[in-house]
Short mmCIF file of C-alpha atoms in Angstrom, two decimals:
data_model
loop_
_atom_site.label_atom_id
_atom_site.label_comp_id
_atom_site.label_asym_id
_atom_site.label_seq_id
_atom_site.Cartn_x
_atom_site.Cartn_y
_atom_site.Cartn_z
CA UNK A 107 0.00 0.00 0.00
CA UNK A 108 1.44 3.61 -0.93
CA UNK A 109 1.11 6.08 1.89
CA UNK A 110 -0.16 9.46 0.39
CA UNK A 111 0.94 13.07 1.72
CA UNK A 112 -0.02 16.47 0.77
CA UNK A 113 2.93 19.21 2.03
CA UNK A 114 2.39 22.75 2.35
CA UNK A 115 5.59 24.97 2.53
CA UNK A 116 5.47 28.02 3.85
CA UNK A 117 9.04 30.32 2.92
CA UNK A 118 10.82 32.66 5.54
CA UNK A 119 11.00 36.20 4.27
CA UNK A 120 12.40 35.41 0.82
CA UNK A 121 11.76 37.15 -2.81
CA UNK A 122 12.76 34.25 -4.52
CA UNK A 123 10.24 32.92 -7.09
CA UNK A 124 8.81 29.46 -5.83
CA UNK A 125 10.55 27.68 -8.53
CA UNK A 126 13.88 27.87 -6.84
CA UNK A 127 12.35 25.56 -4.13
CA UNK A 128 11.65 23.26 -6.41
CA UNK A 129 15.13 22.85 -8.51
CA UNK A 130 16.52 23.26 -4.26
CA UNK A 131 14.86 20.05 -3.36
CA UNK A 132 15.40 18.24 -6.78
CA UNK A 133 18.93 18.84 -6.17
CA UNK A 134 19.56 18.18 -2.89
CA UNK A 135 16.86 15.81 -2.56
CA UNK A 136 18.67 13.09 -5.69
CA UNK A 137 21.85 14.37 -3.29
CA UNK A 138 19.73 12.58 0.22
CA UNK A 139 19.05 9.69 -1.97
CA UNK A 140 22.05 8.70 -3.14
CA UNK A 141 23.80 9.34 0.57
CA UNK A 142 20.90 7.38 2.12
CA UNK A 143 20.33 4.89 -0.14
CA UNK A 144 16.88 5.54 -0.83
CA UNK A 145 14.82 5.89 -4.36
CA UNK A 146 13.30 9.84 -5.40
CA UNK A 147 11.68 10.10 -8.40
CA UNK A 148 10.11 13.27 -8.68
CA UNK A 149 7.72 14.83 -11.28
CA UNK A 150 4.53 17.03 -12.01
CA UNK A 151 0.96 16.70 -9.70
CA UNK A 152 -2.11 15.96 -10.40
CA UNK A 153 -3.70 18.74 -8.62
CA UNK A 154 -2.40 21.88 -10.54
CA UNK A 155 -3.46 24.53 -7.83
CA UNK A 156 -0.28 26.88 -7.35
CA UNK A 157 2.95 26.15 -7.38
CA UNK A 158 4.39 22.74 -6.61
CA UNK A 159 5.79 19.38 -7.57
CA UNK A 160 5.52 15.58 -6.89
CA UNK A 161 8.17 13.19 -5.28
CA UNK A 162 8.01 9.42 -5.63
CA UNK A 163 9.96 7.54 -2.71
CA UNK A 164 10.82 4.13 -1.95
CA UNK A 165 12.34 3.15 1.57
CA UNK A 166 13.22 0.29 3.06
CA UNK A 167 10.46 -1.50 0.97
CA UNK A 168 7.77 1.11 1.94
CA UNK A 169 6.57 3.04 -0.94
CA UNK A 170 5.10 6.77 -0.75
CA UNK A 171 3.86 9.59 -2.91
CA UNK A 172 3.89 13.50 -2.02
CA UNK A 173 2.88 16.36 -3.85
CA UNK A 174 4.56 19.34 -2.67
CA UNK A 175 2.85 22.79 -2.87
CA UNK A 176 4.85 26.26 -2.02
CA UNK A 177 2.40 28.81 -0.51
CA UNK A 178 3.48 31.90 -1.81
CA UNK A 179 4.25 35.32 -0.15
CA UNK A 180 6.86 36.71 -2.26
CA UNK A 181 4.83 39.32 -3.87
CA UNK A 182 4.73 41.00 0.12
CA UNK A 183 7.82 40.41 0.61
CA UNK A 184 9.29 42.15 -2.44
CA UNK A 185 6.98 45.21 -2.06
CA UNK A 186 8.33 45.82 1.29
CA UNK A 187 11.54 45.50 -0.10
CA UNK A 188 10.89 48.34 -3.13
CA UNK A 189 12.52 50.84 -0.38
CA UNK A 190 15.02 53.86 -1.61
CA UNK A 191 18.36 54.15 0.23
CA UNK A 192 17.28 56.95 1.90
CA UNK A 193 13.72 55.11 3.32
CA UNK A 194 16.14 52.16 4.60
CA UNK A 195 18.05 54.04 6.43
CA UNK A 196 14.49 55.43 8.05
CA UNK A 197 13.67 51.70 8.39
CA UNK A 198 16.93 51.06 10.07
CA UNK A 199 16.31 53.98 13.12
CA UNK A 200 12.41 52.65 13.54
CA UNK A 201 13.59 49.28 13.62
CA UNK A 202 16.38 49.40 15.93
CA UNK A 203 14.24 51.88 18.69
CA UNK A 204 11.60 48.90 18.67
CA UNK A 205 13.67 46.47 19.85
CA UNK A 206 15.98 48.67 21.86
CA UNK A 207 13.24 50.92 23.46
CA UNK A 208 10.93 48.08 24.22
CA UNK A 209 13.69 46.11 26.23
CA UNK A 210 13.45 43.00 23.55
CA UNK A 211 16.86 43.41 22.54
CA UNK A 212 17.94 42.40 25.57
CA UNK A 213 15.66 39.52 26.29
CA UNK A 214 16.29 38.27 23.17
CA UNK A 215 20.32 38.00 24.00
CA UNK A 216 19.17 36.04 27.20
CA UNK A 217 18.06 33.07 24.56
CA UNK A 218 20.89 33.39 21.92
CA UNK A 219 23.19 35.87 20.60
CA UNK A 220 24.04 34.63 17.33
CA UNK A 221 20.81 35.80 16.20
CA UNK A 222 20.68 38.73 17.49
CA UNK A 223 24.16 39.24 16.35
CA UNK A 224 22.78 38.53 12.95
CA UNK A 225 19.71 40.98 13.49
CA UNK A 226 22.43 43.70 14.41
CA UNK A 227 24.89 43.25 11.21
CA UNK A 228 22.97 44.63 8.95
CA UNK A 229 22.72 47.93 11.43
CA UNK A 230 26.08 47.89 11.74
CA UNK A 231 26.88 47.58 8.40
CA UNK A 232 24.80 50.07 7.14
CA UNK A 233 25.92 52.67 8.99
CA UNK A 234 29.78 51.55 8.76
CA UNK A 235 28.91 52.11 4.81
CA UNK A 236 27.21 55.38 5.16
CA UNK A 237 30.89 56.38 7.64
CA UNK A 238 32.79 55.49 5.14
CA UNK A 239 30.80 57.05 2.27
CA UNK A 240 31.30 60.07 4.01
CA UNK A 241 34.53 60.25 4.92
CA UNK A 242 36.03 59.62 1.26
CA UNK A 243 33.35 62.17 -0.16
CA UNK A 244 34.33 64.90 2.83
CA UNK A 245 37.85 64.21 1.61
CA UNK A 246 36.98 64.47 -1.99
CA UNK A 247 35.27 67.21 -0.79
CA UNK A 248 37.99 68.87 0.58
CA UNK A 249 40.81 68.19 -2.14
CA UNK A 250 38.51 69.66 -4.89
CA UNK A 251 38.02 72.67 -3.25
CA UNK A 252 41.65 72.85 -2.50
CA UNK A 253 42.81 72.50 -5.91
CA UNK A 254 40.19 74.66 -7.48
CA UNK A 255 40.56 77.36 -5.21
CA UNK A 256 36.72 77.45 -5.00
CA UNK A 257 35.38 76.71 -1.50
CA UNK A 258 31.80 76.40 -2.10
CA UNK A 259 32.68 73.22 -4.58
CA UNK A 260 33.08 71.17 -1.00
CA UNK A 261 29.67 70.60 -0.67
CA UNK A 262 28.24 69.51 -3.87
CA UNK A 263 31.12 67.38 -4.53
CA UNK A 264 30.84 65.74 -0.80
CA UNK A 265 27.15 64.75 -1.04
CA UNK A 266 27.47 63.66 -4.97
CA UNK A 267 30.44 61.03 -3.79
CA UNK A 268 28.39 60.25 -0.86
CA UNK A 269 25.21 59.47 -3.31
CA UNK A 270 27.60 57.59 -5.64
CA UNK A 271 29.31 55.50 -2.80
CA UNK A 272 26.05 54.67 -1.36
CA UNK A 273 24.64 53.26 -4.65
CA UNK A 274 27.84 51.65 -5.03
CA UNK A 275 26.67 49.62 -1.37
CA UNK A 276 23.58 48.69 -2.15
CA UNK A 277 24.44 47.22 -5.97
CA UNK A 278 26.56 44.77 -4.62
CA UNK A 279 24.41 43.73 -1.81
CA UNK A 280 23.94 40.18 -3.25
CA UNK A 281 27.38 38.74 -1.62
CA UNK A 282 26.61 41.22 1.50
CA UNK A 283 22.85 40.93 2.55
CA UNK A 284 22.98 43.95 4.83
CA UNK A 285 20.12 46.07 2.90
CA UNK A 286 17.54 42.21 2.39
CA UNK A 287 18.24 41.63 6.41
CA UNK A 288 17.43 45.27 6.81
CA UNK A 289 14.24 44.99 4.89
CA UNK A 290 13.57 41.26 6.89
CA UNK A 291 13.89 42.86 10.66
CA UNK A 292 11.87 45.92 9.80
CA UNK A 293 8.69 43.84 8.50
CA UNK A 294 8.90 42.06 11.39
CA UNK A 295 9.31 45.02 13.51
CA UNK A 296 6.28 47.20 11.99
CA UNK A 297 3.72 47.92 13.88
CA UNK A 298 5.49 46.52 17.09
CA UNK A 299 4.83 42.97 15.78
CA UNK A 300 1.32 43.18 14.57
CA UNK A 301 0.92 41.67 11.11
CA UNK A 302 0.07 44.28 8.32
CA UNK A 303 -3.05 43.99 6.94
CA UNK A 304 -1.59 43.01 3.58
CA UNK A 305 -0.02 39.68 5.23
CA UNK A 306 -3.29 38.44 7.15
CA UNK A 307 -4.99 38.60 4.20
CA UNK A 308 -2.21 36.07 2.40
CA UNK A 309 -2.48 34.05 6.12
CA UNK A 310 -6.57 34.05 5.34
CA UNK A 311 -5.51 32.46 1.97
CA UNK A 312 -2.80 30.08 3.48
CA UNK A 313 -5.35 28.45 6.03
CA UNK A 314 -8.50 28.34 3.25
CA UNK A 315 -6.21 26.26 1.21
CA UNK A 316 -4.96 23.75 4.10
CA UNK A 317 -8.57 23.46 5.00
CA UNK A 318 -8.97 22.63 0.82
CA UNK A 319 -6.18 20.01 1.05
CA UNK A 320 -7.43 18.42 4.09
CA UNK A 321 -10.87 17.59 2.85
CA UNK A 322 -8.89 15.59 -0.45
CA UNK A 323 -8.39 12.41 1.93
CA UNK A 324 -4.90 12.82 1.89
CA UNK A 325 -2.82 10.15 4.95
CA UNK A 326 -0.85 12.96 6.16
CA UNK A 327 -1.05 16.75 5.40
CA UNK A 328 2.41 18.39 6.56
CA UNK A 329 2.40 21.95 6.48
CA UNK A 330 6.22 23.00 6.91
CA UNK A 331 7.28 26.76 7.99
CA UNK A 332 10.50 27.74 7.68
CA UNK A 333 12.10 30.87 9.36
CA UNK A 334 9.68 33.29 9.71
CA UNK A 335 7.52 31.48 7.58
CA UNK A 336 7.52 28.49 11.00
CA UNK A 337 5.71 31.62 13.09
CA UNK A 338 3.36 32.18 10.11
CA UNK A 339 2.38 28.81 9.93
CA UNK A 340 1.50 28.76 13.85
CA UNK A 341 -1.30 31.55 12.78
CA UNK A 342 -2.41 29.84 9.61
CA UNK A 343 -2.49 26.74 11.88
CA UNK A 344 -4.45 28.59 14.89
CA UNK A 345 -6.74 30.10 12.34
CA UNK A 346 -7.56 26.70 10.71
CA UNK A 347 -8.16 24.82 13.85
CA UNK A 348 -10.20 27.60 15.57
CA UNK A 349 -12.56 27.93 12.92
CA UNK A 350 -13.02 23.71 13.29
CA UNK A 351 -11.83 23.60 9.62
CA UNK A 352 -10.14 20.36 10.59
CA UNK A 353 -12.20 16.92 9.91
CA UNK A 354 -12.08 13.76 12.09
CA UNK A 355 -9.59 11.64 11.23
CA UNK A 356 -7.52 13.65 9.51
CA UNK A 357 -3.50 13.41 9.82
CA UNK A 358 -2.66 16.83 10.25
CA UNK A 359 0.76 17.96 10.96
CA UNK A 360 3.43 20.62 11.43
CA UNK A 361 7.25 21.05 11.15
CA UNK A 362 8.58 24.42 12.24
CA UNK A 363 12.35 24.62 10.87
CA UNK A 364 14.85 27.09 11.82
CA UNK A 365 12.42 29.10 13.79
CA UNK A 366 12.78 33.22 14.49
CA UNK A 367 9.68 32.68 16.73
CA UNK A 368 11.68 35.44 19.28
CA UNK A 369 12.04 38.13 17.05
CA UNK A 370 8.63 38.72 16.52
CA UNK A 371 6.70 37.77 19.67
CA UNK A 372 8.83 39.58 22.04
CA UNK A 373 7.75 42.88 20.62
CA UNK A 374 4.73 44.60 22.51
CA UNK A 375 2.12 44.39 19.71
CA UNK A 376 2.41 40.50 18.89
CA UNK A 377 -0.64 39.39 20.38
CA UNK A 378 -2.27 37.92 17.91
CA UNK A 379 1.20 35.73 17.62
CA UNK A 380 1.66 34.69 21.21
CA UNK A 381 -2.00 33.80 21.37
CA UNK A 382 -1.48 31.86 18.60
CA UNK A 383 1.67 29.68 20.22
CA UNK A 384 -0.22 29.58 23.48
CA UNK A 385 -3.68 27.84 21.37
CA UNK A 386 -1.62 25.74 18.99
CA UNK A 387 0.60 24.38 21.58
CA UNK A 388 -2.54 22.66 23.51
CA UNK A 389 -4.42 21.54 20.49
CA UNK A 390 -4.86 17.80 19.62
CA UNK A 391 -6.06 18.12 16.49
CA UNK A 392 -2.37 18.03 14.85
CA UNK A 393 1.53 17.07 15.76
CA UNK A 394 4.17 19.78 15.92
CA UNK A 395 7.56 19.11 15.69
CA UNK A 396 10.04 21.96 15.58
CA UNK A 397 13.68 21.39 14.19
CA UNK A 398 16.80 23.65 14.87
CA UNK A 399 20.13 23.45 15.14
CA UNK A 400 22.42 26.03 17.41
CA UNK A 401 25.11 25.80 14.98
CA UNK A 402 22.88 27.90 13.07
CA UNK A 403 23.34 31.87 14.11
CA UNK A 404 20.13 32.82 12.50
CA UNK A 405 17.75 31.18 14.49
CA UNK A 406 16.95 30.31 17.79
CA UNK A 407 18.31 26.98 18.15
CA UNK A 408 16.36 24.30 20.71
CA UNK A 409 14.79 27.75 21.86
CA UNK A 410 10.99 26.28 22.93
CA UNK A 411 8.72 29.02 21.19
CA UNK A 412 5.79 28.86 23.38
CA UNK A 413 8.11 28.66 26.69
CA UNK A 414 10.10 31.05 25.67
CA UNK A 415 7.63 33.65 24.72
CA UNK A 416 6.31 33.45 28.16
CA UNK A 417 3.03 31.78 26.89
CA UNK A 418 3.15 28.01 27.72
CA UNK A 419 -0.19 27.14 29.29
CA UNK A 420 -1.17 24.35 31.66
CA UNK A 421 -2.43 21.64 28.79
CA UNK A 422 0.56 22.29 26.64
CA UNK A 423 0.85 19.05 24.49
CA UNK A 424 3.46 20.44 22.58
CA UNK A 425 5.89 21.22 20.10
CA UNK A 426 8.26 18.70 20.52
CA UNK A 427 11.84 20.34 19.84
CA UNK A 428 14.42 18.49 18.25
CA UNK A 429 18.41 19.50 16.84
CA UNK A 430 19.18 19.01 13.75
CA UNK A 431 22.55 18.25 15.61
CA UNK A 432 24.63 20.13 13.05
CA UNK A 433 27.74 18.94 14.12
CA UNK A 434 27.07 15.23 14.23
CA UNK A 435 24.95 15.83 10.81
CA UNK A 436 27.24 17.53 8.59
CA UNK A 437 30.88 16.11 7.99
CA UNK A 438 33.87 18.45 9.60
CA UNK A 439 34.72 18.89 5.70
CA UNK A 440 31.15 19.82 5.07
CA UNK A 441 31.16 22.04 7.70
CA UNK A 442 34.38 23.74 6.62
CA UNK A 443 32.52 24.27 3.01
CA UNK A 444 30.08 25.92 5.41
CA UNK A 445 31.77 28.28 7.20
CA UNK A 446 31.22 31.91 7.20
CA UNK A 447 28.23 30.97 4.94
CA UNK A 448 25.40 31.65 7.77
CA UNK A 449 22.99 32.04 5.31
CA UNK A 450 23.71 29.16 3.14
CA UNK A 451 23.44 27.15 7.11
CA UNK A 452 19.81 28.73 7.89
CA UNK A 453 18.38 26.49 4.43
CA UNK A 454 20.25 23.46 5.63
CA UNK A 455 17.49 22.08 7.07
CA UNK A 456 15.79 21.91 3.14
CA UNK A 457 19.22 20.43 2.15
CA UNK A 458 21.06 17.06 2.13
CA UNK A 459 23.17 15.99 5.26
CA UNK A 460 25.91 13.40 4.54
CA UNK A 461 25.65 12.03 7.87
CA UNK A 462 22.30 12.06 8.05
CA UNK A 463 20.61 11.31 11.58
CA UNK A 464 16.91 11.31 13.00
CA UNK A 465 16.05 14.32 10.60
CA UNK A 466 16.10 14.25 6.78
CA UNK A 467 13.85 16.63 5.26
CA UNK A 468 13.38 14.67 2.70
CA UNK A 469 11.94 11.40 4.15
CA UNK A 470 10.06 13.74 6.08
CA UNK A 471 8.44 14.90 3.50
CA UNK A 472 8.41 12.29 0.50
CA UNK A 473 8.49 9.19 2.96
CA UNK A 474 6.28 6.32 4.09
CA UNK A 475 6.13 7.44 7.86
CA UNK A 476 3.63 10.03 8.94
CA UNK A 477 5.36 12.59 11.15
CA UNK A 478 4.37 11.60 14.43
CA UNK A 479 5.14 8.28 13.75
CA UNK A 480 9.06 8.89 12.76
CA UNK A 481 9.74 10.69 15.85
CA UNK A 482 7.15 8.47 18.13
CA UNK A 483 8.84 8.27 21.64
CA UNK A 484 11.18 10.80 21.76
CA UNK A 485 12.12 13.51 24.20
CA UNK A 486 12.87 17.13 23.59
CA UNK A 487 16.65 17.34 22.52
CA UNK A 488 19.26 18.16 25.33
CA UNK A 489 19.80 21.70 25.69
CA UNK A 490 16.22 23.13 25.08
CA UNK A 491 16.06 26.11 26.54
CA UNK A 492 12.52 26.66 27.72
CA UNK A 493 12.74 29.55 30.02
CA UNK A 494 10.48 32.31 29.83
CA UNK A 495 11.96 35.60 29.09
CA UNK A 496 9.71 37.22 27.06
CA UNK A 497 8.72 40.76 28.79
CA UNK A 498 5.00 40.98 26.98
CA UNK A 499 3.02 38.37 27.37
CA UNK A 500 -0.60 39.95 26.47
CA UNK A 501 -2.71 37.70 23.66
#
């Protein structure tokens, strides 16, 4: 008998088109197979809806087919993106006075500083760009004035270098990321962690369309958040389940990977969020499981998000958090081929491990075992950290 699954994937903050998911998991999912030992065949689905693709798996006898759908929030993300140099540097003050001025900066460095080391580079590197832009354009400045004899010539030739050198910056922001974090932390931060209107809207979508899948008959239906997009699925989840969108008997289940849950509901205005992880930890209609790693600075590895945001009630059934154990996972020469590459780590847990353990995103996903079932009798990893530090707790 084939076991039948239905994925939903919901991206972190990421402009990429959808299709670069799929050729991702093509090529690192033939990669899995071959390390593992284990048959992929993938191709087109049958239900055409979106974006998406299907796998074919055979393991250890057991055969499976998954069709894999990408629910889509580019489009928000680019438009918030669409920002002069000028209105980023406004993003970069507003964003760094609401987590410094509501005290979440600090909390946040109580849980893990590699992320918030990552949430501060692209401050830092902003402003070390705008120093330096001024400094060779006040120089400039100053030697064409000199050799002109014509004082007034400083100023106009100080803030055209600074313009230039500025625009210089941003164009080669694709090996630097400093502007695209910028852009990340301040949608985040808007609004003091309420979503914008645009984005419940697309969350309204998100959770019609589960609610679509799950009435198909499906075995399993795995919705799968990753980054931000793990706290966004916790609300499209919530939503789904409150509105008692979710028949009997369905398999319905979540994986949270790499998880920024902190980031956002540590700022005052996240209720809607922290009710969300305080209803979806308690609810029995589905199986969370969240996946990090603390080898990887830009998230909040083993960090509990409902404990940690202060929010854990009474009944809490779970999510069960698990490492991706990084360091027993990947190879030391691996690693090496990873280091410095902190973004290239975050998507690791969408890529192939060639010492793969308990997690493999791909039999996850494409395999015969449901997700409850794979990780059936297992404890949180060592090292959670589950201690409430969160300084706004309101839902």
């Amino acid at each position: 008998m084939t076991f039948r699954r239905r994925v939903l994937y919901i991206p972190g903050y990421d402009p990429i088109p959808p299709r670069r998911y799929r050729e991702l998991y093509k090529r690192e999912g033939a990669e899995q197979a071959r390390i593992s030992g284990y048959r992929l065949d993938f191709g087109p689905r049958s239900d055409r809806s979106g974006f998406g693709w299907g796998v074919n798996s055979e393991i250890n006898g057991l055969r499976s087919e998954s069709e894999i759908e990408v629910l889509v929030w580019a489009d928000i993300v680019s438009g918030s993106m669409g920002q002069s140099i000028a209105a980023t540097y406004g993003q970069l003050g507003r964003t760094a006075w609401a987590y410094i001025g509501s005290g979440a900066l600090f909390r946040l460095m109580r849980l893990r500083r590699g992320p918030v080391i990552a949430a501060l580079y692209p401050v830092v590197v902003l402003l070390a760009q705008a120093l330096v832009a001024m400094l060779v354009a006040a120089g400039l400045g100053w030697l064409a004035a000199r050799l002109s004899g014509i004082s007034l010539l400083a100023l106009p030739v100080f803030l055209a270098v600074t313009w230039a050198a500025l625009h210089l910056w941003r164009r080669i922001d694709g090996r630097i990321f400093a502007y695209y974090l910028m852009h990340d932390y301040a949608f985040t931060a808007q609004g003091g962690g309420a979503y914008p209107a645009a984005l419940e809207a697309r969350l309204a979508q998100f959770s019609d369309r589960v609610a679509q899948v799950l009435a198909d008959g499906w075995d399993e239906v795995l919705v799968v958040g990753h980054s931000s997009g793990a706290y966004l699925g916790v609300s499209v989840l919530a939503d789904l389940i409150r509105a008692d969108r979710v028949p009997g008997g369905a398999r319905l289940a979540y994986l949270s990977l790499g998880h920024v849950v902190p980031m956002a509901a540590f700022l005052p205005r996240a209720n809607r969020l922290r009710a969300d992880l305080r209803y979806l930890s308690a609810r029995p209609e589905l199986d969370w499981i969240d996946v990090t790693a603390p080898g990887d600075a830009c998230s909040f590895g083993l960090c509990d998000p409902v404990a940690v945001s202060g929010v854990e009630p009474s009944d809490r059934r779970q999510p069960l958090v698990l490492s991706a154990a990084f360091n027993h996972t990947l190879s030391p020469e691996k690693r090496r081929s990873l280091r410095g590459r902190w973004f290239r780590l975050h998507f690791q847990y969408l890529c192939a491990f060639d010492r793969p353990g308990d997690y493999d995103y791909f039999a996850i996903t494409a395999g015969p075992l449901p997700l409850a079932a794979r990780f059936a009798g297992r404890q949180h990893s060592p090292g959670r950290i589950a201690r409430a530090v969160n300084g706004f707790t309101a839902t």
